[in-house]
PDB file of C-alpha atoms and ligand atoms in Angstrom:
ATOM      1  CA  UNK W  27      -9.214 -29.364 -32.499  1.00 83.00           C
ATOM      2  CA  UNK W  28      -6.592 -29.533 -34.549  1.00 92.00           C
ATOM      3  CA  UNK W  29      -3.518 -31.344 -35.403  1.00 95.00           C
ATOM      4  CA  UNK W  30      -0.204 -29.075 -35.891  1.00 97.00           C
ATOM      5  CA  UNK W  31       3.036 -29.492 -37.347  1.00 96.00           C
ATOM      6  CA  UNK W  32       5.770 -30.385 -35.006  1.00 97.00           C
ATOM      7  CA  UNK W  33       8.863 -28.588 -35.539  1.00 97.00           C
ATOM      8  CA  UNK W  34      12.154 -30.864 -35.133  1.00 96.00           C
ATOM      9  CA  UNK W  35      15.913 -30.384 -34.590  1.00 95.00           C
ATOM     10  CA  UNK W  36      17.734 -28.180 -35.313  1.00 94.00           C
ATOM     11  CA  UNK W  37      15.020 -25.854 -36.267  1.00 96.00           C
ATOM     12  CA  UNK W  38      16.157 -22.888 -34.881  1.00 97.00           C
ATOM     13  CA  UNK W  39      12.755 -21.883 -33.497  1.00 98.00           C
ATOM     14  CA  UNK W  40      12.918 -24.826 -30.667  1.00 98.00           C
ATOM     15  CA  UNK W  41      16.100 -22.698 -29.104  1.00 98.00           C
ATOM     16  CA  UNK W  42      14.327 -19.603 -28.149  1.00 98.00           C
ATOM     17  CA  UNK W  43      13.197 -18.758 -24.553  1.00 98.00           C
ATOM     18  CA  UNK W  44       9.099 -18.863 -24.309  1.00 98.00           C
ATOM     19  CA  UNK W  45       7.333 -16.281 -23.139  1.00 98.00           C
ATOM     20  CA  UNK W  46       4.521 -16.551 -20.052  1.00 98.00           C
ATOM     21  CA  UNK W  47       0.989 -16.459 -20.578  1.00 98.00           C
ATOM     22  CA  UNK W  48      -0.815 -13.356 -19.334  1.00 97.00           C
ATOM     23  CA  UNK W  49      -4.390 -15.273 -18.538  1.00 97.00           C
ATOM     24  CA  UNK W  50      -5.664 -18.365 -19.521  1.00 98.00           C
ATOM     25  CA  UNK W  51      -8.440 -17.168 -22.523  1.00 98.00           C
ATOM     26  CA  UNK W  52     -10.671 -19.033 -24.587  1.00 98.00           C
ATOM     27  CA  UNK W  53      -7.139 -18.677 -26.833  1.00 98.00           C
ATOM     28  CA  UNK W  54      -5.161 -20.634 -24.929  1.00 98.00           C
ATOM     29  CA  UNK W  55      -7.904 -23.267 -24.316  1.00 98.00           C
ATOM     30  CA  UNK W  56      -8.035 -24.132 -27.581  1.00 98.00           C
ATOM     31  CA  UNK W  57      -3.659 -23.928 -28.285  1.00 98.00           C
ATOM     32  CA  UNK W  58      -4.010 -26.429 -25.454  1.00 98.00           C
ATOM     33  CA  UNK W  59      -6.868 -28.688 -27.226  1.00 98.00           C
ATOM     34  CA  UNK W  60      -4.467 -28.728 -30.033  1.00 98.00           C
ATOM     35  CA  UNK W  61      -1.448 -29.373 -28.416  1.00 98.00           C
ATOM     36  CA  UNK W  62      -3.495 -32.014 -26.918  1.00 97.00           C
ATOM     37  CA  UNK W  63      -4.376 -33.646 -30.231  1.00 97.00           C
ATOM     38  CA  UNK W  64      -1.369 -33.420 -31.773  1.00 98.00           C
ATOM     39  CA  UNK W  65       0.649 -34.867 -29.028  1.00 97.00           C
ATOM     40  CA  UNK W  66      -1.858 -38.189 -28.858  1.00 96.00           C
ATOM     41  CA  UNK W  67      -1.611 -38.166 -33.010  1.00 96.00           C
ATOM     42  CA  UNK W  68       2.199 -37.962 -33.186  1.00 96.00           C
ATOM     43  CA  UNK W  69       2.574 -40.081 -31.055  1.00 95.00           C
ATOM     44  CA  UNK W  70       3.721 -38.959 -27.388  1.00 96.00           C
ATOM     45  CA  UNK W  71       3.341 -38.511 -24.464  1.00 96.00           C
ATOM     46  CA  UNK W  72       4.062 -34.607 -23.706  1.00 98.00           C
ATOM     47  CA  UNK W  73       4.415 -31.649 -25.638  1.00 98.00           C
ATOM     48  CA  UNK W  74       5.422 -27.783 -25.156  1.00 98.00           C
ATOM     49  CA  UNK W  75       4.196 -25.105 -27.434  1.00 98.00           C
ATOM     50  CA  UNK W  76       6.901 -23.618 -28.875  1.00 98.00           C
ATOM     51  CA  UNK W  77       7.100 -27.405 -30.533  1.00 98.00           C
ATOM     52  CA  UNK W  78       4.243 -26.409 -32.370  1.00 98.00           C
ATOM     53  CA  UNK W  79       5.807 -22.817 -33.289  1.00 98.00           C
ATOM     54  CA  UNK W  80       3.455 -20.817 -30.658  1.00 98.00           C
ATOM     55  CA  UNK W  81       6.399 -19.585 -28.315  1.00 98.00           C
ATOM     56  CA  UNK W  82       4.322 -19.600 -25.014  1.00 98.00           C
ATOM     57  CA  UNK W  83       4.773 -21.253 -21.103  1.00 98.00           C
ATOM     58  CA  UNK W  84       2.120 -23.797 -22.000  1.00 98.00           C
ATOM     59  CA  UNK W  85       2.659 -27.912 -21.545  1.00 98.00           C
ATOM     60  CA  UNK W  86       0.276 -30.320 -22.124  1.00 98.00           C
ATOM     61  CA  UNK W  87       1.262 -34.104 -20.705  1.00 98.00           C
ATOM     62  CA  UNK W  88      -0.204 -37.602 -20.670  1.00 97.00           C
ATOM     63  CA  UNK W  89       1.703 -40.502 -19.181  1.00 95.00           C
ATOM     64  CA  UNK W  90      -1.201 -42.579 -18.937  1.00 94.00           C
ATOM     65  CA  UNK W  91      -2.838 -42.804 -22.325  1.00 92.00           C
ATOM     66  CA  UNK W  92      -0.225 -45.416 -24.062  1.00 88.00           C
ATOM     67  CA  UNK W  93      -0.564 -47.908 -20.894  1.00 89.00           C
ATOM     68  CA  UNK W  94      -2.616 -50.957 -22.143  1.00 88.00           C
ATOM     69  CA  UNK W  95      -6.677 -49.549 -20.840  1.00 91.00           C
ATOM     70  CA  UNK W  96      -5.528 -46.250 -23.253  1.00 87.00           C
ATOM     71  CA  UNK W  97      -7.282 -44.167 -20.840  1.00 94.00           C
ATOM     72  CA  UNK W  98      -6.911 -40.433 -21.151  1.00 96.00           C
ATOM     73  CA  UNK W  99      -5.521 -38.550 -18.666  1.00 96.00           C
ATOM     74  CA  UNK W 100      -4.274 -34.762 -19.755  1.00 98.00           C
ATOM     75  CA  UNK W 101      -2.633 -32.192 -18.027  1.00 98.00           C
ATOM     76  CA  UNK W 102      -2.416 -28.631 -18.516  1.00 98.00           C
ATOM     77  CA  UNK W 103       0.660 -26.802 -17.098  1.00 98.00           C
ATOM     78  CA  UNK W 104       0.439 -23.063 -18.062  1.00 98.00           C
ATOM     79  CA  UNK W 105       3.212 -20.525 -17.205  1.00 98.00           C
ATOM     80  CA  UNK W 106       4.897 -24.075 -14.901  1.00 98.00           C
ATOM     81  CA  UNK W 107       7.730 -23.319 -12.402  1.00 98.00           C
ATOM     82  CA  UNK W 108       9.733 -25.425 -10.330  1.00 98.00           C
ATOM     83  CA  UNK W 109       9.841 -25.050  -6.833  1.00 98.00           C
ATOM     84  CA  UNK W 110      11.821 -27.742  -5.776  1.00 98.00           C
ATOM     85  CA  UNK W 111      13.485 -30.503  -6.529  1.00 98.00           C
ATOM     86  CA  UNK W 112      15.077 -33.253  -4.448  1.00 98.00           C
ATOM     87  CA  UNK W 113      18.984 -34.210  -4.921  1.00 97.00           C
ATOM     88  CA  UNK W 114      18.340 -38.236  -5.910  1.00 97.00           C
ATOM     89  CA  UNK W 115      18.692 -38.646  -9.851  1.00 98.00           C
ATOM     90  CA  UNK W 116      16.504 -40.807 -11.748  1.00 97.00           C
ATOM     91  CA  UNK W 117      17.388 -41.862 -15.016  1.00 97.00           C
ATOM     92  CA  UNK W 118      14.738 -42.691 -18.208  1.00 96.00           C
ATOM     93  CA  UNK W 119      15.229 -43.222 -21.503  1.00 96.00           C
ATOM     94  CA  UNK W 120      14.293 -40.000 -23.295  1.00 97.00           C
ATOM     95  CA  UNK W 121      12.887 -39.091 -26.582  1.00 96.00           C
ATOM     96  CA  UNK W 122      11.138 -36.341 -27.991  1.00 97.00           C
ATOM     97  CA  UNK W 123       8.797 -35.129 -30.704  1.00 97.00           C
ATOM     98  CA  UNK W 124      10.984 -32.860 -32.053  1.00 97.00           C
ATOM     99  CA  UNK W 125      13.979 -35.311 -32.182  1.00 96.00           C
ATOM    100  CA  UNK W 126      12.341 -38.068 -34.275  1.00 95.00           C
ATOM    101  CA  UNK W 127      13.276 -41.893 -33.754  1.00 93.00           C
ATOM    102  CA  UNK W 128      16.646 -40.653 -31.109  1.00 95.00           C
ATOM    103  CA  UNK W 129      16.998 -41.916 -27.661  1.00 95.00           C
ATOM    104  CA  UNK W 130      19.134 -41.570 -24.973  1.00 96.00           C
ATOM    105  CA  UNK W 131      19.537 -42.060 -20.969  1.00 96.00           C
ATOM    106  CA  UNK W 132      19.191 -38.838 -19.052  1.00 97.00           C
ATOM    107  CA  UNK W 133      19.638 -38.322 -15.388  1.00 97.00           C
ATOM    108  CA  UNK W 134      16.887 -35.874 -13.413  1.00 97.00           C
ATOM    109  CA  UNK W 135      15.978 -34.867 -10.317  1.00 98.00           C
ATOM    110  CA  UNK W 136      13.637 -37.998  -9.209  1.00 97.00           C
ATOM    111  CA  UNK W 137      11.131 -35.788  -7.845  1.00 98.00           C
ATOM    112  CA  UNK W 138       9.968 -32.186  -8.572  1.00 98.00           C
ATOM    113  CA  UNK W 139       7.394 -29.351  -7.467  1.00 98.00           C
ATOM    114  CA  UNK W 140       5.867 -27.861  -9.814  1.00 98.00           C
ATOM    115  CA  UNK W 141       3.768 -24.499  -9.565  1.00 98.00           C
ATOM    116  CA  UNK W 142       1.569 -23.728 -12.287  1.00 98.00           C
ATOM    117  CA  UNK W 143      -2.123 -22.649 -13.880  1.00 98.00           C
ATOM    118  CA  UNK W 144      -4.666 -25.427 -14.763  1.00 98.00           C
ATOM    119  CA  UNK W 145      -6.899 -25.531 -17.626  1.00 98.00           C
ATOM    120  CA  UNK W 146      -9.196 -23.279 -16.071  1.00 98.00           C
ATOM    121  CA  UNK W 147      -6.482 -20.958 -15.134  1.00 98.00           C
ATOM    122  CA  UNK W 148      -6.309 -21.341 -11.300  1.00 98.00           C
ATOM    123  CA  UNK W 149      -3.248 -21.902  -9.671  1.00 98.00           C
ATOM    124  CA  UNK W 150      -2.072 -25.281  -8.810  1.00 98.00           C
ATOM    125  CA  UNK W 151       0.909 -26.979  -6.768  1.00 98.00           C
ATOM    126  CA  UNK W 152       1.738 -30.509  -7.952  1.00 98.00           C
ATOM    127  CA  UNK W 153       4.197 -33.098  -6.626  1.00 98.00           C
ATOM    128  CA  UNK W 154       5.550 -35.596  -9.016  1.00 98.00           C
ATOM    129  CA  UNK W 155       7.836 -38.881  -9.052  1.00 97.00           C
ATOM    130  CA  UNK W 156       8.966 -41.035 -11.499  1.00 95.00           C
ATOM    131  CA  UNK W 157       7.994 -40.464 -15.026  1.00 95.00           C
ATOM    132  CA  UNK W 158       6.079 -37.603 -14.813  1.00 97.00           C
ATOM    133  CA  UNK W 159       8.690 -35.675 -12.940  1.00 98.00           C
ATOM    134  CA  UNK W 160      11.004 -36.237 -15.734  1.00 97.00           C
ATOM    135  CA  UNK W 161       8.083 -35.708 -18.151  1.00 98.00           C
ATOM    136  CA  UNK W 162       7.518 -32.299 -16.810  1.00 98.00           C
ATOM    137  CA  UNK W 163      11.119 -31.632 -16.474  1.00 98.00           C
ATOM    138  CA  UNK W 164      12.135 -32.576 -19.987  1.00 98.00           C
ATOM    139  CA  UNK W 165       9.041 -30.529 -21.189  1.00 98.00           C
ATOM    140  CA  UNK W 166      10.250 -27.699 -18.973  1.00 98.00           C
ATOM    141  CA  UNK W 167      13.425 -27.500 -20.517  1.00 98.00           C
ATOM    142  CA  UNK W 168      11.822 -26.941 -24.295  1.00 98.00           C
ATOM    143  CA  UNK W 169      10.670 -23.236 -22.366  1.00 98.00           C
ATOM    144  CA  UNK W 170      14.064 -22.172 -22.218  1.00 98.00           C
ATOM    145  CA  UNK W 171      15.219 -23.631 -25.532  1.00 98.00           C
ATOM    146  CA  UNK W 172      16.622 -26.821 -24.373  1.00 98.00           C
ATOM    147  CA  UNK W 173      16.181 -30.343 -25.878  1.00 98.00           C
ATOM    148  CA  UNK W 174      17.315 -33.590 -24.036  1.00 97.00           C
ATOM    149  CA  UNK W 175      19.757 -34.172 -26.544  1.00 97.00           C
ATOM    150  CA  UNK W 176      21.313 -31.268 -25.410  1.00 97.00           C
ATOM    151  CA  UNK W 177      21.593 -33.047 -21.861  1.00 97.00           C
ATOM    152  CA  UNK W 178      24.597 -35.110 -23.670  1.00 97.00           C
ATOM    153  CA  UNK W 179      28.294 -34.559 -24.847  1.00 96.00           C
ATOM    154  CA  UNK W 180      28.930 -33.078 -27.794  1.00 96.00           C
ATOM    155  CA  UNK W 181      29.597 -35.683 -29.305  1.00 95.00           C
ATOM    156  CA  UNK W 182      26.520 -37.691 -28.850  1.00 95.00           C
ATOM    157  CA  UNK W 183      25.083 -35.028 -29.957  1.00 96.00           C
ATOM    158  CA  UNK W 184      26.641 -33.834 -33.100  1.00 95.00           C
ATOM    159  CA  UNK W 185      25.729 -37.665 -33.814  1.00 95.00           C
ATOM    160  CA  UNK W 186      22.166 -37.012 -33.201  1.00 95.00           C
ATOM    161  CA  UNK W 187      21.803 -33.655 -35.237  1.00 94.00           C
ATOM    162  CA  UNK W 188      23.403 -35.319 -37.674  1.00 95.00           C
ATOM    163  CA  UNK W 189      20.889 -38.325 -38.457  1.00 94.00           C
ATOM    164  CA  UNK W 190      18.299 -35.821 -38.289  1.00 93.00           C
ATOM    165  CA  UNK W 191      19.412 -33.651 -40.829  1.00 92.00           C
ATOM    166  CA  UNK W 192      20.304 -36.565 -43.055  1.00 92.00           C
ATOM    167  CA  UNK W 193      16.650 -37.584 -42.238  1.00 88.00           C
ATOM    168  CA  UNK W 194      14.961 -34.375 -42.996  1.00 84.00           C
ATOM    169  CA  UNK W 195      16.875 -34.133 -46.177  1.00 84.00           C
ATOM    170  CA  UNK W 196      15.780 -37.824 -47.325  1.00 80.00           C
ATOM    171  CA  UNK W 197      12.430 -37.310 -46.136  1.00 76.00           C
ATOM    172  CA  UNK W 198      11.871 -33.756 -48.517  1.00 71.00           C
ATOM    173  CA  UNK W 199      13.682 -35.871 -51.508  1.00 65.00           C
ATOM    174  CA  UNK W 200      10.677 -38.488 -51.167  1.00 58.00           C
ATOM    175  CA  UNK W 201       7.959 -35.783 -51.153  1.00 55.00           C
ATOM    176  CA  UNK W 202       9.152 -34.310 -54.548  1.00 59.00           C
ATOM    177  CA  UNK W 203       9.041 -37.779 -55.902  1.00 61.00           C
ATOM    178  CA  UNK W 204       5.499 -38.057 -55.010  1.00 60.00           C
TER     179      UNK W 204
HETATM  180 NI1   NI M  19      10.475 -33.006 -26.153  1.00 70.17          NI
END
């Protein structure tokens, strides 16, 4: 396995629509396994492909890991789709991989049905709640280009895109130091 770069705002690259996976090969086995391993290094707690620059409808998600036993527990949501959702908003603090150190409050759908392929590539209905339905929603929304920060006004998040290119700037200054 290996450990990818994670591309952050506002990389261009996180705004196009992925494409769907035609089968689940020994190909996108191992995208997942890294996915996998460079969502645990990073750290977080979900991750779409495209984040890693591999434009495909492939998600990889792990709520559990970070609770105090740090017990692994990964999904695999190729080509996901969601079949329903119910009309009750939940709200969660929300932060992403490819929006370094930025939070902010975003209201879902509390509950969602998702359709999807496993691992293995066989189809699979799941029914989520609470933080994995806005887990899988969030990482949903990085398939059609969307980030959580663009969930806010446009003035949050000019504020947002902002820091982050202030960041990324301060960050490359250190490495030519070094
Ligand atoms: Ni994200």
């Amino acid at each position: 396995m290996t450990i990818k770069r994670i591309l952050t705002a506002p990389d261009p690259f996180l705004k196009q629509i992925s494409n769907p996976v035609d089968s689940v090969t020994k190909e996108i086995q191992i995208l997942m396994d890294d996915m996998l391993e460079t969502m645990y290094d990073a750290p977080g707690i979900g991750l779409a492909a495209v984040q890693i620059g591999v434009p495909l409808r492939v998600i990889v998600i792990d709520i559990a890991w970070r609770n105090e036993d740090g017990k692994k527990e990964p999904m695999y949501f190729v080509n996901p789709e969601i079949i329903s959702t119910v009309e009750t908003l939940s709200t969660y603090e929300e932060g992403c991989l490819s929006v370094p150190d930025q939070y902010a409050e975003i209201d879902r759908p509390e509950k969602c049905k998702v359709k999807y392929l496993d691992y293995d590539g066989n189809e699979q209905i799941m029914s989520a709640e609470g933080m994995l339905a806005t887990c899988i929603q969030h990482e949903m929304d990085h398939l059609e280009g969307i980030l959580f920060i663009d969930h806010l006004s446009n003035l949050k998040k000019n504020i947002i895109v902002k820091k982050l290119i202030k960041s990324k700037k301060s960050s490359s200054k250190e490495r030519i130091v070094a």
